Amino acid sequence: MARISLTVDGVTYTDDVAPRTLLAYYLRDQLGKVGTVIGCDTTNCGACTVLMTDADGVPRSVKSCAVLAVQADGRGVTTIEGLAPDGDMHPMQRAFHEQHALQCGFCTPGMIMSAVDLVADNPDPTEDEVREGLEGNLCRCTGYQNIVRAVVAAAAEMRGAGAAPSTAEAPAKPAPEPAEVAS
Amino acid sequence: MTAVAEPEIGRARLRKEDARLITGRTRWTENIALPGMLHMAILRSAHAHARISRVDVSAAAAAPNVVTAFSGSDVAETQGTLACAWPVTEDIVMPTYPPLAVTEVRHVGEPVAVVVARDRASALDALELIDIDYEPLPVVRDMEAALGEGSPLVHADAGTNKSYTWIFDSAQAGSGGDVAAAAQEAEVTIKQRYVQQRLIPSSLEPRSVIVDPTSGDWTIYSATQIPHILRFLLAATTGTPEHKINVVAPDVGGGFGGKLAVTPEEWIAFAAANRVGRPVKYTESRSETMVSAHHGRDVIQDITLYAKRDGTVTGLDVKLTANMGAYLGLVTPGVPILGAFMYNAIYKFPAYRFECTGVFTNTTKTDAYRGAGRPEATYAIERTMDELAAELGLDPIEVRRRNWIKHEEFPFTTVATLTYDSGNYEAATDKAMSLLGYAELRAEQEARRAADDRVQLGIGISTYTEMCGLAPSRVLGALRYGAGGWENASVRMLPTGKVEVVTGTSPHGQGHVTAWSQIVADRLGVPFEDVEVRHGDTRIAHKGLDTYGSRSLTVGGIALVQACDRVVEKARTVAAHLLECSTDDLEFADGTFRVRGTPDAAKTMGDCALAVFAAHNLPDGVEATLDADATFDPQTFSFPHGTHLCAADVDRETGEVHIRRYVCVDDVGRVINPMIVEGQVHGGVAQGIAQALFEEAVYDADGNLLTGSFVDYTIPSAVDLPTIESDRTETPATSNPLGVKGVGEAGTIASTPAVVNAIVDALRPYGVRDVPMPCTPERVWRAIRSASSQEVTS
Amino acid sequence: MIPVAFDYVRPSTVEDAVSALANAGEEGKVLAGGQSLLPVLRLRLAAPSVLVDLGGLAQLRGARVDGDRLAVGAMTTHAEVAGSDVVRAEVPLLAAAAARIGDRQVRHLGTLGGALAHADPSGDLPTVAVALDAELVVAGPGGRRSIPAAEFFRDLFTTALGPDEVLVEVRLPRLAGWGYRYEKFQRTAQAWATVGVAAAVRRENGSIAEARVALTNMGPTPVRAVAVERALAGADASADALAAAAEHAAEGASPASDLAASAEYREHLARVLTRRALTAAAGL
Amino acid sequence: MQMEHAFTVPVPVAQAWDVLLDVERVAPCMPGATLTSFDGEAFEGTVRVKLGPVSMTYKGRGRFASTDEANRQVVIEASGRDSRGGGTAAATATANLQSTEDGAATRVTIVTDLAVTGRPAQFGRGMIADVGGRLLGQFADCLATTLAEGSGSPPPAEPAAEAPIAAAPSPAAPAAEAPTAAAPPARPRRSADAIDLLQVTGISAMARKAAPYVIGFVVGGLVTWALISLFG
């Protein structure tokens, strides 16, 4: 076992982990951060994408199934659950909702985290740049079109340029539902 | 409540489902942890065909943290068998399908032994300690070889690799002429062989199941599309009383037919939980999914089309060889049969014969994958219509016009015996052509052809229809399907005026909660926000037949309407009583009963609900509940249709295909939520393009799946797919009160032939008549090369 | 899937890393960015007893000019290489190829040294290293040595690195003013290169003064397109001359047939892509 | 899949035959192989294959299905199993020796039927045949040298406990005996004739990536293992 200490969604944890523990499983099994999901075992699908600070402290998107928990020692991790800590939606989350950028929602946490990272690097991406920027995330439901639209819209909102028109009607901000936990 | 509300139906309502999905507060099966829960890992056969000569799990059972380990022989008596619900012919060969192989394995990935441990890692570690010896048996992978004399047999006791042959002949059915006669009189004959490659549905959420045997009942959480069918079959095949089984489909991360299954893993988890008396969880890894979850398509299509020189088709002969894989899954044999009614598509063919032979091979079983039989049919006929057009020198749209059912000819009974209630192929096609700028692109194509450009432009057309709304129970019965096709809904008015809806459909991404809320809001005149929709738990949704085959809205939606109407009728009685008038004096609008001529005398649905709850003043004989339950069994199918146009650039040098424009105009009848409909079209088109260009499950001669991960089974990412320009025409279905038709599979059905037609169209001047799917750059390059070398030699 | 259990060390000096590897013997494995290694571990295709994580070696990150060379630390990530001003100025071909590796997430963790030491024949960076005659500096128990790229890649996934050696730095010639192109052909955006071409060209007075060309996935190791370079030397910087030279691209290559492509198609692609890469690199 | 390899060694057939059946002489040609038992007919052993990050160990057994001295033919059946994951390989190898017309040399033909299952197949990018052929070729290359040495030469060194596919002159593989085109053979080839034939038959053809995880090479290991059995 190895002792690690890291910050996840603003909370500092110190744990003993087996070196073979993948960050994705550490988040899910030891921290209960089940918002981050695992969709493959070859780092293709990107569903497990989280932000992890690099050696310079800059948050970067990584596939948490391709990182050992021990490699995250001393780092800061942000998951989909910590994207909007005060309960408000992050603009990217809101855009995914407003642009109907999800159907089953399984790829969504990773997709949103990748998109947040992309827009941090490129605040005004074209549709093609969004498509390239999300090449590490697979979605089987949406054909990506509305995802691309959502990222462009969120980027606009984050630049303060005002949101692009929604595909849908005036957004009713969805009330966050309480987490469902099995007994 | 007095303002006239805009109708909810037709509004692009944002989805109620999204909030938890975009914040990670989701309840996937894999997220559920129960007290005392153990983890299961499965040892799978590495052999495509072998006798199990010895299995020793003792070392695994003794490993740290391992609670139990067992193999097929340990549970042979109790594990039950997996059932096929669709024996399509009387003499179908339907082999026993043990969840855990006992004596023989018949495909790579078949489960052979199990470890149940305290944690996932320990279970996986212990799997490596299982000692197992196989005696390899001859492998048959190729369907046509399997039907040949002296082929190794997948099921020796069956004596054959043929599962069934199913035939439809319009001459015998009385729905059309004799294809043999059409053949004799044909002025033009188009003969084509198409291969529908094997695909893997690949929902992003892997399959996952938890079986909880504690508390006196069995609760099964499963990432399934079909909780109700799962419950029924689990009871029927394990001998567990049905009323002691509860199945929950929590949040389910996509299905596409891949979770329209009762899986060996569900049964094995059941057996494991039975052994240990504790909750057992199993979540497969993606590399397990690839070899063990069912695959789709894998059909060889021999198509012969007979026509006159004016382009009028006179007959169609279809011979299919369909790969069942090693076993028959839930609806494996029926998948190609669903396509039997669709080869004639939107056309007025006078004679039609269809024959399908199902074949066993040492491969993972096939079963439903988005469209199930109908994409295959549409691909074959739409590719063939293009070949007919080329043969006759006609524009491919023109040849379709000369054969399709005109809008004034509906209802129209087809040569395949179905009665299409409505449609307007002309309108959808005209709209699509205008959106694309068809004439301009044809002109550009001419110019590029004349210049012999390296990159050629192709325009692909696909005019499709599909049968949705599975299905009239009597039809299913006639087709020997083991269950009905009805759907159930119940609607409960709560005392505060809120509405609780329970549906028997089981969504896994389709947005039923939102769409059903819209329907109910309109029907009951309550706010959209006041409706909650429950599903996917057999303890709550007692009755249902689940979600597949674009059936949920066209069947479940109608049940919902009926339940709403019953609630309104009951409320009307209550309102009349409260308003001291006759029910006939009441009119109902916007959720309010008003006395005709005295609009101030009014009771809302909420008023009625509260009055029923209080029950202080109810009419005689009226029970103190304001709810209703309805089951709807459709009398016929619904028939969405549309026209998809694909403009593709094809690089003759590298064979690369770039989809430049993709335009689709779909007619799915009345639309409940256009945003959701558009999303379904996008996703469907993406999967159809994926079949055309990217995906293929490849086996080697020994029966190994070579595309055993997402590294080699190449699912397209955002970069690989085009922007889809979608629009609609709206010709309401006349066969149901909502006028809806279904949209879940339309895009997938339509897009594959549109893309391949575009590629072939681009290369036709270079002698190319077909490119096998998926049309990888190398295949396109080879098609060009072999066509040009043939031209040189001929 | 979950890897087989292993021990883990995270040295803070190169010397400690080397001795940790030496102590591990045959069962040790270096963890750089882990983007190729972790999937292998998850699929249980390997079961090292010790992982030596170089993630703590800050001294192996970054790029700097050192005389006529650009020196890039082995633990510099692909994203850092692709985004580095000095790399883009001095060896833009390396930055361009790094930008095409995997996806954003992979580029955030995957490292230059890891990609070279992994020696995947479909990897993009080994080809660039071979094309540019990079020198790979490795540290071992006996100190440091420098290995020319042409000698570093021995075979499929096999390099000249000893089991107790660590790749610490990559030294590349400064090619400011050269034209360049990394031409990558993939079945899908996520796929490895079916074929890749790294080309760098220096023009002088309307002709090609120097050209460096190497191919990805045209053999078990990167293939230097010697015949192409020879044909280009002194040739006119014209489309025809480049096309004629590119016809030699598959000479000396021995590509595989696999699920992505046949050998024959790869040879065809090599010629086409080489022509395209040269055309772009020559600014035509 | 079936693979065929042929080469000619400059020793008379009787001499080659003796060497071919000499376990001690031939088995070491297999990189990473350990023969654990041999009773004259049946044998057991392990092969450890290491390639890049992939490292797997196979355990197996086999037997001489026939030894036909009159026709100078040996048939071996063997099968091995991955120590984790349950993948297997089964091979039937038929080796034929034929004297050249002048009797001075022997033409050796090895036909191998190989079936590989499990992770190497599932994650190996469909390269089993390619990789298998290459590995068989490496073995045949070494075997050609050994047979050419004739019966009088001392046996080669003990096999390495594991060996990379390429015999890189690195400390990792001090005793590796698998020459490839990429690295010089550890021992001199004595027969120019054999070398040429090897090239003609594609033995030194480069194999490929089985990327990204290169499992194909494990298969190679099985091939070599199967051949060990052949000559064990």
GROMACS .gro file of C-alpha atoms in nm, chain B residues 350-538:
model
  189
  533PRO     CA    1  -4.587  -0.657  -5.791
  534ALA     CA    2  -4.404  -0.978  -5.697
  535TYR     CA    3  -4.177  -1.062  -5.407
  536ARG     CA    4  -4.013  -1.365  -5.264
  537PHE     CA    5  -3.801  -1.376  -4.950
  538GLU     CA    6  -3.608  -1.663  -4.809
  539CYS     CA    7  -3.385  -1.657  -4.507
  540THR     CA    8  -3.170  -1.934  -4.369
  541GLY     CA    9  -3.033  -1.897  -4.019
  542VAL     CA   10  -2.695  -2.058  -3.963
  543PHE     CA   11  -2.496  -2.152  -3.655
  544THR     CA   12  -2.127  -2.071  -3.643
  545ASN     CA   13  -1.865  -2.066  -3.368
  546THR     CA   14  -1.904  -1.696  -3.310
  547THR     CA   15  -2.073  -1.476  -3.054
  548LYS     CA   16  -2.447  -1.486  -3.103
  549THR     CA   17  -2.609  -1.212  -3.304
  550ASP     CA   18  -2.930  -1.043  -3.203
  551ALA     CA   19  -3.100  -0.707  -3.224
  552TYR     CA   20  -2.892  -0.407  -3.318
  553ARG     CA   21  -3.051  -0.070  -3.392
  554GLY     CA   22  -3.298  -0.130  -3.672
  555ALA     CA   23  -3.284  -0.509  -3.646
  556GLY     CA   24  -3.347  -0.649  -3.992
  557ARG     CA   25  -3.478  -0.327  -4.138
  558PRO     CA   26  -3.144  -0.155  -4.200
  559GLU     CA   27  -3.033  -0.464  -4.389
  560ALA     CA   28  -3.345  -0.460  -4.603
  561THR     CA   29  -3.325  -0.090  -4.672
  562TYR     CA   30  -2.959  -0.113  -4.759
  563ALA     CA   31  -3.015  -0.392  -5.008
  564ILE     CA   32  -3.306  -0.237  -5.189
  565GLU     CA   33  -3.168   0.116  -5.192
  566ARG     CA   34  -2.834  -0.003  -5.323
  567THR     CA   35  -3.012  -0.214  -5.582
  568MET     CA   36  -3.237   0.070  -5.695
  569ASP     CA   37  -2.924   0.271  -5.763
  570GLU     CA   38  -2.785  -0.013  -5.970
  571LEU     CA   39  -3.110  -0.029  -6.165
  572ALA     CA   40  -3.090   0.344  -6.228
  573ALA     CA   41  -2.732   0.309  -6.349
  574GLU     CA   42  -2.825   0.020  -6.574
  575LEU     CA   43  -3.103   0.222  -6.730
  576GLY     CA   44  -2.917   0.551  -6.738
  577LEU     CA   45  -3.175   0.713  -6.516
  578ASP     CA   46  -3.124   0.949  -6.227
  579PRO     CA   47  -3.151   0.740  -5.911
  580ILE     CA   48  -3.426   0.964  -5.784
  581GLU     CA   49  -3.621   0.920  -6.104
  582VAL     CA   50  -3.612   0.542  -6.084
  583ARG     CA   51  -3.747   0.566  -5.733
  584ARG     CA   52  -4.024   0.802  -5.839
  585ARG     CA   53  -4.134   0.554  -6.101
  586ASN     CA   54  -4.181   0.287  -5.838
  587TRP     CA   55  -4.279   0.445  -5.513
  588ILE     CA   56  -4.626   0.464  -5.365
  589LYS     CA   57  -4.771   0.805  -5.440
  590HIS     CA   58  -4.909   1.004  -5.153
  591GLU     CA   59  -5.263   0.981  -5.284
  592GLU     CA   60  -5.240   0.603  -5.293
  593PHE     CA   61  -5.237   0.561  -4.913
  594PRO     CA   62  -5.346   0.351  -4.739
  595PHE     CA   63  -5.156   0.103  -4.947
  596THR     CA   64  -5.120  -0.267  -4.892
  597THR     CA   65  -4.779  -0.384  -4.998
  598VAL     CA   66  -4.664  -0.699  -5.165
  599ALA     CA   67  -4.532  -0.799  -4.822
  600THR     CA   68  -4.889  -0.775  -4.683
  601LEU     CA   69  -4.841  -0.466  -4.469
  602THR     CA   70  -5.082  -0.180  -4.497
  603TYR     CA   71  -4.901   0.152  -4.492
  604ASP     CA   72  -5.143   0.400  -4.344
  605SER     CA   73  -4.981   0.719  -4.460
  606GLY     CA   74  -4.680   0.879  -4.614
  607ASN     CA   75  -4.563   1.135  -4.859
  608TYR     CA   76  -4.243   1.029  -5.027
  609GLU     CA   77  -4.264   1.302  -5.287
  610ALA     CA   78  -4.271   1.576  -5.029
  611ALA     CA   79  -3.981   1.443  -4.825
  612THR     CA   80  -3.771   1.384  -5.134
  613ASP     CA   81  -3.842   1.723  -5.283
  614LYS     CA   82  -3.754   1.892  -4.958
  615ALA     CA   83  -3.431   1.696  -4.921
  616MET     CA   84  -3.328   1.771  -5.280
  617SER     CA   85  -3.387   2.135  -5.232
  618LEU     CA   86  -3.199   2.142  -4.900
  619LEU     CA   87  -2.903   1.971  -5.059
  620GLY     CA   88  -2.908   2.170  -5.379
  621TYR     CA   89  -2.928   1.847  -5.570
  622ALA     CA   90  -2.914   1.993  -5.919
  623GLU     CA   91  -2.615   2.213  -5.839
  624LEU     CA   92  -2.424   1.924  -5.693
  625ARG     CA   93  -2.503   1.709  -5.994
  626ALA     CA   94  -2.362   1.985  -6.211
  627GLU     CA   95  -2.049   2.001  -6.000
  628GLN     CA   96  -2.021   1.625  -6.026
  629GLU     CA   97  -2.038   1.645  -6.404
  630ALA     CA   98  -1.764   1.903  -6.410
  631ARG     CA   99  -1.539   1.701  -6.184
  632ARG     CA  100  -1.598   1.392  -6.389
  633ALA     CA  101  -1.517   1.577  -6.704
  634ALA     CA  102  -1.195   1.703  -6.547
  635ASP     CA  103  -1.109   1.356  -6.421
  636ASP     CA  104  -1.042   1.510  -6.080
  637ARG     CA  105  -0.849   1.316  -5.822
  638VAL     CA  106  -1.132   1.378  -5.579
  639GLN     CA  107  -1.467   1.281  -5.720
  640LEU     CA  108  -1.807   1.380  -5.588
  641GLY     CA  109  -2.078   1.125  -5.529
  642ILE     CA  110  -2.440   1.179  -5.434
  643GLY     CA  111  -2.609   0.901  -5.248
  644ILE     CA  112  -2.982   0.863  -5.210
  645SER     CA  113  -3.178   0.664  -4.962
  646THR     CA  114  -3.554   0.676  -4.958
  647TYR     CA  115  -3.660   0.454  -4.677
  648THR     CA  116  -3.951   0.347  -4.471
  649GLU     CA  117  -3.957   0.120  -4.172
  650MET     CA  118  -4.212  -0.066  -3.971
  651CYS     CA  119  -4.217   0.069  -3.619
  652GLY     CA  120  -4.429   0.032  -3.317
  653LEU     CA  121  -4.356  -0.333  -3.241
  654ALA     CA  122  -4.603  -0.470  -3.248
  655PRO     CA  123  -4.959  -0.594  -3.290
  656SER     CA  124  -4.969  -0.899  -3.064
  657ARG     CA  125  -5.166  -1.098  -3.317
  658VAL     CA  126  -4.904  -1.035  -3.581
  659LEU     CA  127  -4.630  -1.135  -3.342
  660GLY     CA  128  -4.825  -1.449  -3.264
  661ALA     CA  129  -4.855  -1.529  -3.632
  662LEU     CA  130  -4.481  -1.483  -3.661
  663ARG     CA  131  -4.435  -1.725  -3.371
  664TYR     CA  132  -4.290  -1.464  -3.136
  665GLY     CA  133  -4.325  -1.575  -2.776
  666ALA     CA  134  -4.484  -1.263  -2.635
  667GLY     CA  135  -4.718  -0.984  -2.727
  668GLY     CA  136  -4.651  -0.632  -2.838
  669TRP     CA  137  -4.881  -0.431  -2.613
  670GLU     CA  138  -4.773  -0.166  -2.372
  671ASN     CA  139  -4.906  -0.040  -2.044
  672ALA     CA  140  -4.926   0.291  -1.867
  673SER     CA  141  -5.087   0.418  -1.555
  674VAL     CA  142  -5.162   0.770  -1.448
  675ARG     CA  143  -5.223   0.879  -1.092
  676MET     CA  144  -5.352   1.219  -0.991
  677LEU     CA  145  -5.207   1.304  -0.653
  678PRO     CA  146  -5.413   1.510  -0.408
  679THR     CA  147  -5.197   1.816  -0.465
  680GLY     CA  148  -5.265   1.806  -0.834
  681LYS     CA  149  -4.932   1.658  -0.928
  682VAL     CA  150  -4.931   1.361  -1.156
  683GLU     CA  151  -4.744   1.040  -1.129
  684VAL     CA  152  -4.710   0.840  -1.443
  685VAL     CA  153  -4.589   0.485  -1.460
  686THR     CA  154  -4.486   0.350  -1.795
  687GLY     CA  155  -4.399   0.000  -1.903
  688THR     CA  156  -4.143   0.134  -2.143
  689SER     CA  157  -3.785   0.132  -2.022
  690PRO     CA  158  -3.589   0.427  -2.158
  691HIS     CA  159  -3.211   0.433  -2.168
  692GLY     CA  160  -3.142   0.767  -2.329
  693GLN     CA  161  -3.456   0.833  -2.530
  694GLY     CA  162  -3.601   1.095  -2.301
  695HIS     CA  163  -3.933   0.928  -2.221
  696VAL     CA  164  -3.966   1.117  -1.896
  697THR     CA  165  -3.972   1.442  -2.087
  698ALA     CA  166  -4.184   1.332  -2.380
  699TRP     CA  167  -4.433   1.145  -2.163
  700SER     CA  168  -4.463   1.452  -1.942
  701GLN     CA  169  -4.551   1.658  -2.246
  702ILE     CA  170  -4.819   1.414  -2.354
  703VAL     CA  171  -4.968   1.397  -2.007
  704ALA     CA  172  -4.951   1.772  -1.958
  705ASP     CA  173  -5.157   1.821  -2.271
  706ARG     CA  174  -5.396   1.542  -2.208
  707LEU     CA  175  -5.469   1.631  -1.845
  708GLY     CA  176  -5.413   2.002  -1.880
  709VAL     CA  177  -5.156   2.013  -1.604
  710PRO     CA  178  -4.820   2.188  -1.610
  711PHE     CA  179  -4.532   1.994  -1.767
  712GLU     CA  180  -4.339   2.038  -1.445
  713ASP     CA  181  -4.616   1.873  -1.243
  714VAL     CA  182  -4.573   1.537  -1.411
  715GLU     CA  183  -4.331   1.275  -1.288
  716VAL     CA  184  -4.267   0.961  -1.488
  717ARG     CA  185  -4.160   0.636  -1.326
  718HIS     CA  186  -4.021   0.344  -1.515
  719GLY     CA  187  -3.780   0.056  -1.515
  720ASP     CA  188  -3.871  -0.102  -1.185
  721THR     CA  189  -4.109  -0.395  -1.193
   0.00000   0.00000   0.00000
